[in-house]
mmCIF file of C-alpha atoms and ligand atoms in Angstrom:
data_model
loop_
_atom_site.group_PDB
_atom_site.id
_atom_site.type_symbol
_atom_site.label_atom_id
_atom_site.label_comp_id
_atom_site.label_asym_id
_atom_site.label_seq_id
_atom_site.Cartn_x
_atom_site.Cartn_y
_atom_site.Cartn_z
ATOM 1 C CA UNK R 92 13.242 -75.943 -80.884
ATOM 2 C CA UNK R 93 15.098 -75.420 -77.874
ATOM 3 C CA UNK R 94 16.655 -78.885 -76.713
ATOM 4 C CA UNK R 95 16.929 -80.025 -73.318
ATOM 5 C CA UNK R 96 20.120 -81.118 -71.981
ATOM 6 C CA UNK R 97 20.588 -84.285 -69.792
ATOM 7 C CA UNK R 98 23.273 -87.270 -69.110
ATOM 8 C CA UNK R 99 25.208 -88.954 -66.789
ATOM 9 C CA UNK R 100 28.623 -88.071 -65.455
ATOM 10 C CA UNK R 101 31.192 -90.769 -64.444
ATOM 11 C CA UNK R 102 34.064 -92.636 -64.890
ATOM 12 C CA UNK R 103 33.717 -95.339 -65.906
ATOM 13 C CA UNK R 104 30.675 -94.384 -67.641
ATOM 14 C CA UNK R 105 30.461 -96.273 -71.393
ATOM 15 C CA UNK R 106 28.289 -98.897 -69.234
ATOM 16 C CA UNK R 107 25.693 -97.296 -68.321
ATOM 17 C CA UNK R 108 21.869 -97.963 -69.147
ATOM 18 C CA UNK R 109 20.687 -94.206 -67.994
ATOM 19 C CA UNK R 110 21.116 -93.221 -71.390
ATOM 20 C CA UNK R 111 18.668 -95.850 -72.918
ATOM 21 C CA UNK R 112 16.488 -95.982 -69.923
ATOM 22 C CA UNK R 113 15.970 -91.922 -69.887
ATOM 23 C CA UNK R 114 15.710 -91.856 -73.517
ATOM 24 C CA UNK R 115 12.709 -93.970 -74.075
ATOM 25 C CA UNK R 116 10.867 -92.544 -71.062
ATOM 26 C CA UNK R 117 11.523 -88.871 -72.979
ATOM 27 C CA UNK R 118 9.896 -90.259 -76.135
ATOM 28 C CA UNK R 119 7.363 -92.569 -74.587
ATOM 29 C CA UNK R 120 6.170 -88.947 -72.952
ATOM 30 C CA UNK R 121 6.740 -87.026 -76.904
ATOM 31 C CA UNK R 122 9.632 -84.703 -74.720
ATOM 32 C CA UNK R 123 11.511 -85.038 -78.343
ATOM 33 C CA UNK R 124 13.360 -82.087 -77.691
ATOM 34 C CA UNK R 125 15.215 -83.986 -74.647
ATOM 35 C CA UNK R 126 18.454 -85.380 -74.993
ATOM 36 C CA UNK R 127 20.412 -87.585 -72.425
ATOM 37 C CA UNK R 128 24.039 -88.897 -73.000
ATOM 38 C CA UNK R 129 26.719 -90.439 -70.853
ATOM 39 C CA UNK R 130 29.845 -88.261 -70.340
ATOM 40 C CA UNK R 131 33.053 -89.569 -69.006
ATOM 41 C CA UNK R 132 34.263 -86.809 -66.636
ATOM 42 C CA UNK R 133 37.554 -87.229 -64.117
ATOM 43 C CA UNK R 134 36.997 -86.436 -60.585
ATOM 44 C CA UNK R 135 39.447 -83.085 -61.309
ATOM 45 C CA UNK R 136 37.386 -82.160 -63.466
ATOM 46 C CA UNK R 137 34.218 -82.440 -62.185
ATOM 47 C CA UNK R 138 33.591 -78.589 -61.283
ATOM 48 C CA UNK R 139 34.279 -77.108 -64.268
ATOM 49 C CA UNK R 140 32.089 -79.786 -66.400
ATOM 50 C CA UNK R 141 29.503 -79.021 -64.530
ATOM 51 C CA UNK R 142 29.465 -75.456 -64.376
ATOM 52 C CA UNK R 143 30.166 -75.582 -68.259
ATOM 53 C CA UNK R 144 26.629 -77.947 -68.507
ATOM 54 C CA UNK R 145 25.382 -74.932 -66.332
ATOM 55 C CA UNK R 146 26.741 -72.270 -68.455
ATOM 56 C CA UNK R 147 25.669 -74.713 -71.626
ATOM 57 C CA UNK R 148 21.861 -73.918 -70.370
ATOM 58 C CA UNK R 149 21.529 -78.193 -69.632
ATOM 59 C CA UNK R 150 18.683 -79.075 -67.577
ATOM 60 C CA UNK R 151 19.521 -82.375 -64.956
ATOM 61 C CA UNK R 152 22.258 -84.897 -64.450
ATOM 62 C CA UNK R 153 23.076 -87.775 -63.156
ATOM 63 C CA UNK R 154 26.431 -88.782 -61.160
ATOM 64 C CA UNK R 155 27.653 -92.421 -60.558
ATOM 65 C CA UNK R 156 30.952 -93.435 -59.040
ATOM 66 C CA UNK R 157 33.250 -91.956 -57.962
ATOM 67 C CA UNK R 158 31.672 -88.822 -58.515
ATOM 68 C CA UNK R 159 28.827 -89.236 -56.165
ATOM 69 C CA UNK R 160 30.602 -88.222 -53.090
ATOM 70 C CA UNK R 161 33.236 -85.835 -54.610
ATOM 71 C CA UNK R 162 30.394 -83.469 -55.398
ATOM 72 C CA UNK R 163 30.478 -81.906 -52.179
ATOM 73 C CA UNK R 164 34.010 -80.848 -52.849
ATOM 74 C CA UNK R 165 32.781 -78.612 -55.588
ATOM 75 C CA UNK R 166 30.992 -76.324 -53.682
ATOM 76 C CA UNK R 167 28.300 -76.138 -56.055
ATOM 77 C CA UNK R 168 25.383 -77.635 -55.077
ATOM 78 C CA UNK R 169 22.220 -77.309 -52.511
ATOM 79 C CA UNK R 170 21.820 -80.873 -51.610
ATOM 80 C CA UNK R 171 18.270 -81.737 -50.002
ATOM 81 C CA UNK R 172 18.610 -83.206 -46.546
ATOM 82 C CA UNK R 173 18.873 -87.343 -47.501
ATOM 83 C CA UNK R 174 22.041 -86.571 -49.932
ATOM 84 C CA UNK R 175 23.521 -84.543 -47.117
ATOM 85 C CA UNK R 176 23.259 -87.258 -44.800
ATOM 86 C CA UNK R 177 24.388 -90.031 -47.344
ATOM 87 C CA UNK R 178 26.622 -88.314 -48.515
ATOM 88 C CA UNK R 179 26.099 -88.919 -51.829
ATOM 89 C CA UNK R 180 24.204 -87.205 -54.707
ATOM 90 C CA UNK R 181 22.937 -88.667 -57.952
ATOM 91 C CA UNK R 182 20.853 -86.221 -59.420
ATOM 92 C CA UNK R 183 21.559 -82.644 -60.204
ATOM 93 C CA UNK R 184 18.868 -80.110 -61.529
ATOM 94 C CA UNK R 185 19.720 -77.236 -62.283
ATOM 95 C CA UNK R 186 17.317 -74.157 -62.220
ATOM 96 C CA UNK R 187 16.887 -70.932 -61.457
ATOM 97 C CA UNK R 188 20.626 -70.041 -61.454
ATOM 98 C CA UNK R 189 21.054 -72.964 -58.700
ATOM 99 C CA UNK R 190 22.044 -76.810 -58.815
ATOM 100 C CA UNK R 191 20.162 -78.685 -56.825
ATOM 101 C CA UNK R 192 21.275 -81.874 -55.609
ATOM 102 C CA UNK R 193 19.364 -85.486 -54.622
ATOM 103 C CA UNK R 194 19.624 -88.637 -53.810
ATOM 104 C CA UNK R 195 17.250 -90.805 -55.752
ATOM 105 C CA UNK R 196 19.410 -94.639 -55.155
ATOM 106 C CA UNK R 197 17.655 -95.696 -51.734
ATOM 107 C CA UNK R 198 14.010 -94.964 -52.863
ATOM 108 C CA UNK R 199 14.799 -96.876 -55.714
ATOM 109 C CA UNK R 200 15.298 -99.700 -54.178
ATOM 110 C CA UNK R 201 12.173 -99.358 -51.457
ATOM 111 C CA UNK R 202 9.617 -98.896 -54.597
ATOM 112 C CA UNK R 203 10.914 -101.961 -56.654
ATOM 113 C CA UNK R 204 10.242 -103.666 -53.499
ATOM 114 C CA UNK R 205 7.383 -102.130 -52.830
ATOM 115 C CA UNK R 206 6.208 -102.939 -56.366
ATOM 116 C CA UNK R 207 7.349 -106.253 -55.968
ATOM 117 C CA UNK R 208 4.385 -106.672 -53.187
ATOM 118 C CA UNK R 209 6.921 -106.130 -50.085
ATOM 119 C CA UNK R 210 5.034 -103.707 -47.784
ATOM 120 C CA UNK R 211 8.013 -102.792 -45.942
ATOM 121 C CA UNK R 212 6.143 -100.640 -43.114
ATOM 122 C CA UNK R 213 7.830 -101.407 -39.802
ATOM 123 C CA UNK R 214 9.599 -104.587 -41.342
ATOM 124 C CA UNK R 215 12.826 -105.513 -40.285
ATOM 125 C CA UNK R 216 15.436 -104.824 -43.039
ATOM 126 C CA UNK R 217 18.837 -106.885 -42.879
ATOM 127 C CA UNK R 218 21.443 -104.882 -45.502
ATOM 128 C CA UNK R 219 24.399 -106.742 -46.785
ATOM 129 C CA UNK R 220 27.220 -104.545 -47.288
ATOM 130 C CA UNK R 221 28.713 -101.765 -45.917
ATOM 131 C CA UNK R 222 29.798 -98.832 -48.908
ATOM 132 C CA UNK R 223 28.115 -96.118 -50.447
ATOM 133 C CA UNK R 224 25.204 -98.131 -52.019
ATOM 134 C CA UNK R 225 24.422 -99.669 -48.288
ATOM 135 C CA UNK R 226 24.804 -96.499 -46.680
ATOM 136 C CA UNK R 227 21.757 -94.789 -48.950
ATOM 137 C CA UNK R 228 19.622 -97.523 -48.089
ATOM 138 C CA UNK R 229 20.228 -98.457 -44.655
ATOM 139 C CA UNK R 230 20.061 -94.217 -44.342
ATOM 140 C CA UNK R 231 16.713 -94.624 -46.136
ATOM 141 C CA UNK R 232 14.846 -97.433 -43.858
ATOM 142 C CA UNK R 233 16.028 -96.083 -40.858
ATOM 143 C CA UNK R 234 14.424 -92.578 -41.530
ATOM 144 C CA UNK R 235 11.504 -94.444 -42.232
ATOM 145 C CA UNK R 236 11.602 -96.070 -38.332
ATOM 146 C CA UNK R 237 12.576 -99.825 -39.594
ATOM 147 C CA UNK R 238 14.609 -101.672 -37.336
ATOM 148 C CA UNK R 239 18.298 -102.278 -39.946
ATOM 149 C CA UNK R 240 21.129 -104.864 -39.024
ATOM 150 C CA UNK R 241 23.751 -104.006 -41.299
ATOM 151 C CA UNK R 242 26.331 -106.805 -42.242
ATOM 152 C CA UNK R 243 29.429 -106.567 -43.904
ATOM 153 C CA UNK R 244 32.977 -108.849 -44.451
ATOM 154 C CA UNK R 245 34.804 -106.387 -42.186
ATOM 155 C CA UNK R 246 32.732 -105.851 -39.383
ATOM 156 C CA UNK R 247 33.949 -102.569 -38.035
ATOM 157 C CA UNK R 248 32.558 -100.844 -41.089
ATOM 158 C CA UNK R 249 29.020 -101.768 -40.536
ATOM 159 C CA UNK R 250 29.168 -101.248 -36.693
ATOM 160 C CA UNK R 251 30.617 -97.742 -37.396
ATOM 161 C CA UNK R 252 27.895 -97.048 -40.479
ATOM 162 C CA UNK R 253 25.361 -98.679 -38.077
ATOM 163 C CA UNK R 254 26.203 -95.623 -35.441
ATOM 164 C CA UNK R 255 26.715 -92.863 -38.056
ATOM 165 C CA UNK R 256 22.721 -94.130 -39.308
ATOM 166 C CA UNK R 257 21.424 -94.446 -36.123
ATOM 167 C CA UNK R 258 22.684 -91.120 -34.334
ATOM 168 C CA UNK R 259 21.836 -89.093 -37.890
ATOM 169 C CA UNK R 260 18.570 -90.652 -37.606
ATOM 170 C CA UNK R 261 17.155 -91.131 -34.306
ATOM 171 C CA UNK R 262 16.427 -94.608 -34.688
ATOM 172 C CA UNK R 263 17.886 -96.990 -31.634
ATOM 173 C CA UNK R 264 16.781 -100.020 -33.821
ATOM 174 C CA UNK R 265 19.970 -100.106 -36.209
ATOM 175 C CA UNK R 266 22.650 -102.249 -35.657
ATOM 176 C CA UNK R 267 26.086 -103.473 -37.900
ATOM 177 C CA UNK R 268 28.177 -106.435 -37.698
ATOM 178 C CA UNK R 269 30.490 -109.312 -39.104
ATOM 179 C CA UNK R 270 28.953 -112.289 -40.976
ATOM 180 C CA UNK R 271 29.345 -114.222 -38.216
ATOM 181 C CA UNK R 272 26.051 -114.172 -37.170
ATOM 182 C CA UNK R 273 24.509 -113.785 -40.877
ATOM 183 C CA UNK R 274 21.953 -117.106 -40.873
ATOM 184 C CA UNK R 275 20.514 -115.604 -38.573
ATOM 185 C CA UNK R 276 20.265 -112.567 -39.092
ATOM 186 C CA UNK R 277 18.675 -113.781 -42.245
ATOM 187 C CA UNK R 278 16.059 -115.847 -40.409
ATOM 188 C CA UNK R 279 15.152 -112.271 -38.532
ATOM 189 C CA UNK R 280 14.786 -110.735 -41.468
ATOM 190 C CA UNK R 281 11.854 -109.814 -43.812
ATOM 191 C CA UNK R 282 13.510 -108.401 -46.201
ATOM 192 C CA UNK R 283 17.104 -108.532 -47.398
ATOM 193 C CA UNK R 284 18.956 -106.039 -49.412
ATOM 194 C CA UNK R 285 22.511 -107.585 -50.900
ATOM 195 C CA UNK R 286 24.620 -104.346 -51.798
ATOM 196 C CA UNK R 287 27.968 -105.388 -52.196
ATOM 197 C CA UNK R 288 30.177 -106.967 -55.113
ATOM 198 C CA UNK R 289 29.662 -110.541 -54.228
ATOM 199 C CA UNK R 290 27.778 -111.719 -57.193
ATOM 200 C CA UNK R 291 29.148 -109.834 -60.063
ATOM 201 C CA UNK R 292 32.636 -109.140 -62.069
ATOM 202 C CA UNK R 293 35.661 -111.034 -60.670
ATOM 203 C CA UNK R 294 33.317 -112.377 -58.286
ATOM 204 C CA UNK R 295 30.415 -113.911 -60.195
ATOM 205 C CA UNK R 296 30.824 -117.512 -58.950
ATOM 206 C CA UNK R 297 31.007 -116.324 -55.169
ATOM 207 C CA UNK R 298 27.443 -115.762 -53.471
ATOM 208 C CA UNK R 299 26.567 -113.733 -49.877
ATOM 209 C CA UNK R 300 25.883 -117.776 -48.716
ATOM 210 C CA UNK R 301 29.996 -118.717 -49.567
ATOM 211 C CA UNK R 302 30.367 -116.332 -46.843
ATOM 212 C CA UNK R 303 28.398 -117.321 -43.743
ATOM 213 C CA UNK R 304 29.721 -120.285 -41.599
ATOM 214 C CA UNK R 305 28.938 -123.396 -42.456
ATOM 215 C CA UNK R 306 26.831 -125.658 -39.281
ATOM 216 C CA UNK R 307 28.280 -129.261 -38.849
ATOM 217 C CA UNK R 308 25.867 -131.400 -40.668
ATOM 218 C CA UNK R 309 23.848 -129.293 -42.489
ATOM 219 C CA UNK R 310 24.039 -128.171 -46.217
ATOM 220 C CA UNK R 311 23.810 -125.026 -47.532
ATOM 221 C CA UNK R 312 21.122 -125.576 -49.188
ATOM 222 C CA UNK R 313 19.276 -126.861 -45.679
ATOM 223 C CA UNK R 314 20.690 -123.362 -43.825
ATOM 224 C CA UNK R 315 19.241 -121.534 -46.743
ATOM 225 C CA UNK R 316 15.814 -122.944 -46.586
ATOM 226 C CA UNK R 317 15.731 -122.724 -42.752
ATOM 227 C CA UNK R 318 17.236 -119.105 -42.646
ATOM 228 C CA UNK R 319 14.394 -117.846 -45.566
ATOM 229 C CA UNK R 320 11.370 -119.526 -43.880
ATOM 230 C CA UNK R 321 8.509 -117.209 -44.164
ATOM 231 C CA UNK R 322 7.710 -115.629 -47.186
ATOM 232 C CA UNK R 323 10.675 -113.178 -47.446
ATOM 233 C CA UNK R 324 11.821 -110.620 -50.381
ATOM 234 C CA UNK R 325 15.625 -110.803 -51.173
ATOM 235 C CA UNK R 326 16.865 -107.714 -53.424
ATOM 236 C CA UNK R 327 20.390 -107.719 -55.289
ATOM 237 C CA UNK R 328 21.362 -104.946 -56.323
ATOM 238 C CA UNK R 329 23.209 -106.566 -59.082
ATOM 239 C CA UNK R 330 21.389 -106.358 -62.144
ATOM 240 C CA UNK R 331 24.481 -107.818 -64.456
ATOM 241 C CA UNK R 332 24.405 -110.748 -64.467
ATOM 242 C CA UNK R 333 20.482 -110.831 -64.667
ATOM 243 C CA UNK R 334 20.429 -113.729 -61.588
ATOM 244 C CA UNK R 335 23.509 -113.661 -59.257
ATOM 245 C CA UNK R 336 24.395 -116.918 -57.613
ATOM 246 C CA UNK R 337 22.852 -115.609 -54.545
ATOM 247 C CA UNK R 338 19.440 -114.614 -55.849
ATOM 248 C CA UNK R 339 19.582 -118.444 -57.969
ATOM 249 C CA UNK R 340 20.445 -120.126 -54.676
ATOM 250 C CA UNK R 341 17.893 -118.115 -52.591
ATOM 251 C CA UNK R 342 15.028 -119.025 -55.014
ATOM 252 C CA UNK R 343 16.232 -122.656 -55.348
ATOM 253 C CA UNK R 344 16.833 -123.262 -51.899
ATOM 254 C CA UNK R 345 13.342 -121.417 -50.067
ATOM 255 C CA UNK R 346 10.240 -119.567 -51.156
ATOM 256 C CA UNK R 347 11.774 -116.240 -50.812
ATOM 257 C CA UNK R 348 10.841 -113.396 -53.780
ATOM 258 C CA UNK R 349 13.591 -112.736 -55.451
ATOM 259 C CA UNK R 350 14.764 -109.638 -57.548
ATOM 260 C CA UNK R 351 17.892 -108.027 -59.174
ATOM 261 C CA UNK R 352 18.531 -104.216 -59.424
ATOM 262 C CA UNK R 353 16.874 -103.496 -62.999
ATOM 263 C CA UNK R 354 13.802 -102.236 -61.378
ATOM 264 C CA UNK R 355 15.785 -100.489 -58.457
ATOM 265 C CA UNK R 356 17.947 -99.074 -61.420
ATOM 266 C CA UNK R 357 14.498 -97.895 -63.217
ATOM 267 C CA UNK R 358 12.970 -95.939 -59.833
ATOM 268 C CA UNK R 359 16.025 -93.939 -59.124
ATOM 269 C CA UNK R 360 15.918 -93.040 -62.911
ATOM 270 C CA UNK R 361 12.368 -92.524 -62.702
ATOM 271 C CA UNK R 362 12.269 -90.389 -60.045
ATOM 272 C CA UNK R 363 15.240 -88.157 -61.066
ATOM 273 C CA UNK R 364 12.931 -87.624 -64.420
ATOM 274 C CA UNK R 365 10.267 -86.619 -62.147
ATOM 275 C CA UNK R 366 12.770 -84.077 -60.407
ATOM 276 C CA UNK R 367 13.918 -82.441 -63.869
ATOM 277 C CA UNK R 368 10.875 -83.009 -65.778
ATOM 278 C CA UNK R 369 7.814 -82.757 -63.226
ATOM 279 C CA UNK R 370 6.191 -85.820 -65.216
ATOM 280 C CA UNK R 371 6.052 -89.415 -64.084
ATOM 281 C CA UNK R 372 6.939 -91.613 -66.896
ATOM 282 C CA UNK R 373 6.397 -95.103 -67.750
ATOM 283 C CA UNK R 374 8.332 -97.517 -65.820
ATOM 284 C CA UNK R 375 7.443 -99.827 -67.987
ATOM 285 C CA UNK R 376 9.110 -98.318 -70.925
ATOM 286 C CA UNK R 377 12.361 -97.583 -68.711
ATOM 287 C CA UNK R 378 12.582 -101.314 -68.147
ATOM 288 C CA UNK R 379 12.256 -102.294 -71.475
ATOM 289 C CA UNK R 380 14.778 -100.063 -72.769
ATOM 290 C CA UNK R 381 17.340 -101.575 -69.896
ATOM 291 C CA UNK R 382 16.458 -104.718 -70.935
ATOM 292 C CA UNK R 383 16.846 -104.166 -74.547
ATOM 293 C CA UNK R 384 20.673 -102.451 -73.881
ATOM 294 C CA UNK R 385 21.445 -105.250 -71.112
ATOM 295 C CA UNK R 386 21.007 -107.800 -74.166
ATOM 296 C CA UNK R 387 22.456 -105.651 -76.991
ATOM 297 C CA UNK R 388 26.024 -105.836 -74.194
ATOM 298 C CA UNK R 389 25.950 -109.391 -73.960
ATOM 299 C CA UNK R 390 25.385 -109.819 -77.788
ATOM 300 C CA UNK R 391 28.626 -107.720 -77.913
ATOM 301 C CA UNK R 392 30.922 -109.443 -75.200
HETATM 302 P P1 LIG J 269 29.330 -99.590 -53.351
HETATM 303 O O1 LIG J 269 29.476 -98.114 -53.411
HETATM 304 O O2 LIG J 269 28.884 -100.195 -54.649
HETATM 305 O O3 LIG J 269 28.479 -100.033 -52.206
HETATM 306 P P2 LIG J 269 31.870 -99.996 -52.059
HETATM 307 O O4 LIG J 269 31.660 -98.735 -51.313
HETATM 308 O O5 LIG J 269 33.198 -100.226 -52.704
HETATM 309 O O6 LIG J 269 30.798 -100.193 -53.191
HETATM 310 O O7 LIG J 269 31.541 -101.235 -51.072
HETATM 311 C C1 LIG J 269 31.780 -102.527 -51.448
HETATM 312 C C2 LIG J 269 31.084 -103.494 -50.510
HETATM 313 O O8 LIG J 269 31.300 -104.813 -51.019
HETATM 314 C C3 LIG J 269 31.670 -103.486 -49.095
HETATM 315 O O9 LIG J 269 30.650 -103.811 -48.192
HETATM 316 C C4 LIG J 269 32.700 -104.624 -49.172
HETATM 317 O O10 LIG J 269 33.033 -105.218 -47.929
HETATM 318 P P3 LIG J 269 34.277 -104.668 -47.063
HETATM 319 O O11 LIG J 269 33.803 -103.414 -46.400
HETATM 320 O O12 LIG J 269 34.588 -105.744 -46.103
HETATM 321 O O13 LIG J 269 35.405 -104.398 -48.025
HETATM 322 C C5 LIG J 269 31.947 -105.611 -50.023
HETATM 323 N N1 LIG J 269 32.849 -106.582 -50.655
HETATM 324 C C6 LIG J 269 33.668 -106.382 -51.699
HETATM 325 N N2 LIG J 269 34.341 -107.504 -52.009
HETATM 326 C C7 LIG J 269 33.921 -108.454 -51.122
HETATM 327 C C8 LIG J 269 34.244 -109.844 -50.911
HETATM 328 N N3 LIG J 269 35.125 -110.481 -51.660
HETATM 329 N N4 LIG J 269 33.623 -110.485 -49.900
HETATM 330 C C9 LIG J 269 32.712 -109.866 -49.124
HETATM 331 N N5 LIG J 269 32.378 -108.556 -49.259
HETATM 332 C C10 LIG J 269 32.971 -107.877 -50.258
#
């Protein structure tokens, strides 16, 4: 049987779920003759792996950081009109002599909101953040016509982003700044997208809320609960650790919906299969199998 060749390029790479998460969904759907693996390619070398996966007959890939962006460099691929704008590619299928390239991240994260019961039609969308994970999704809701403040600790970068979105986009409702003005921001918010590294690594005890300025006689706790009012979805991106201190101070503090990036994680891989594959598989199954390798890491750390 002829196998079909998939993985993930990156560096660092040895972290990541896609291999698990694809895996399952390929036997969940009896595709027994796919493989998926994680490959740690330099940015140097990025052409020449991926014409020799072309040359190898390999069917898809993914790319994380840093290779996302350098893609472009490579001359290689036909990206479809979102990656172009973003800037950024995470899927590559190849076929019929041609690499195709996509950007699967941002739709990720609308459909785990989406799933999560956010109807996000004509919503207002604040974004936290201001790199390449931000860009995709403030890219994404804007295309989709709903008004996007962009925040971010230097606020130059989300003005500029801000512009770059709006003018590639049409929209006049996107706007970027410091996190001066972050409560409320958050208060005009309905849903809230946290993209950057606050949360996670070297900066697990240090939440989004550390970072706003504190009001003369109130706690945080008190501007969180005023600032969430209303019923509103908050989505980290960070998926380890399972609850950043943002998403445990959000849900502690107001009656906000809170969720991390597994499912986020999930859609992008689930609609990259969909791209390779032309089959939808089982979320469900994809979650399960992050889950299971999110656990087997912190058994081994
Ligand atoms: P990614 O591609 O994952 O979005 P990135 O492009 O490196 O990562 O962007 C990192 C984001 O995290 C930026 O918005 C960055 O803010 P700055 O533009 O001000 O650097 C944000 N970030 C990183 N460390 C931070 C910190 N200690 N406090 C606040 N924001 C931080």
């Amino acid at each position: 049987m002829k196998k079909c060749q998939f993985g993930v390029f990156g560096n660092p790479v040895s972290h990541s779920l896609s291999p698990a998460m694809h895996s399952a969904a390929f036997k969940a759907l009896g595709l027994l003759d796919c493989v998926y693996g994680a490959y740690a390619v330099e940015p140097g070398n990025l052409k020449q792996e991926i014409l020799k996966a072309q040359a190898d007959g390999w069917t898809g890939l993914n790319l994380t950081l840093p290779l996302k962006e350098k893609i472009f460099e490579t001359g290689l691929i036909i990206p479809d009109g979102f990656s172009e704008k973003a800037g950024a590619v995470n899927t590559l299928h190849f076929k019929d002599g041609q690499i195709y390239g996509y950007n699967t991240d941002a739709e990720g994260a609308f459909r785990a909101l989406e799933q999560a019961g956010c109807r996000t039609d004509g919503k207002k969308i604040l974004i936290i953040g201001a790199g390449g994970a931000s860009k995709s999704i403030s890219l994404f809701f804007s295309e989709r016509g709903n008004p996007v403040k962009i925040i971010n600790r230097t606020a130059e970068k989300a003005q500029s982003l801000a512009a770059e979105i709006g003018e590639k986009t049409g929209n006049r409702n996107v706007s970027g700044g410091g996190f001066e003005s972050g409560w409320n921001d958050l208060k005009e918010a309905d849903a809230i997208i946290q993209t950057t590294e606050l949360g996670m690594g070297k900066y697990e005890d240090v939440s989004v809320y550390d970072k706003l300025p504190p009001e003369e006689g109130k706690t945080k706790e008190e501007m969180i609960q005023t600032s969430l009012k209303g019923g509103k979805t908050v989505l980290d991106v960070v998926y380890n650790p399972e609850e950043t201190k943002f998403l445990k101070e959000t849900k502690n503090a107001a009656d906000a919906k809170t969720l991390n990036g597994v499912m986020m994680l999930v859609y992008q891989g689930a609609l990259a299969f969909e791209i390779w594959t032309g089959k939808k598989p089982d979320v469900n199954v994809m979650k399960e199998a992050v889950w299971e390798a999110l656990l087997t890491k912190k058994e081994m750390e």
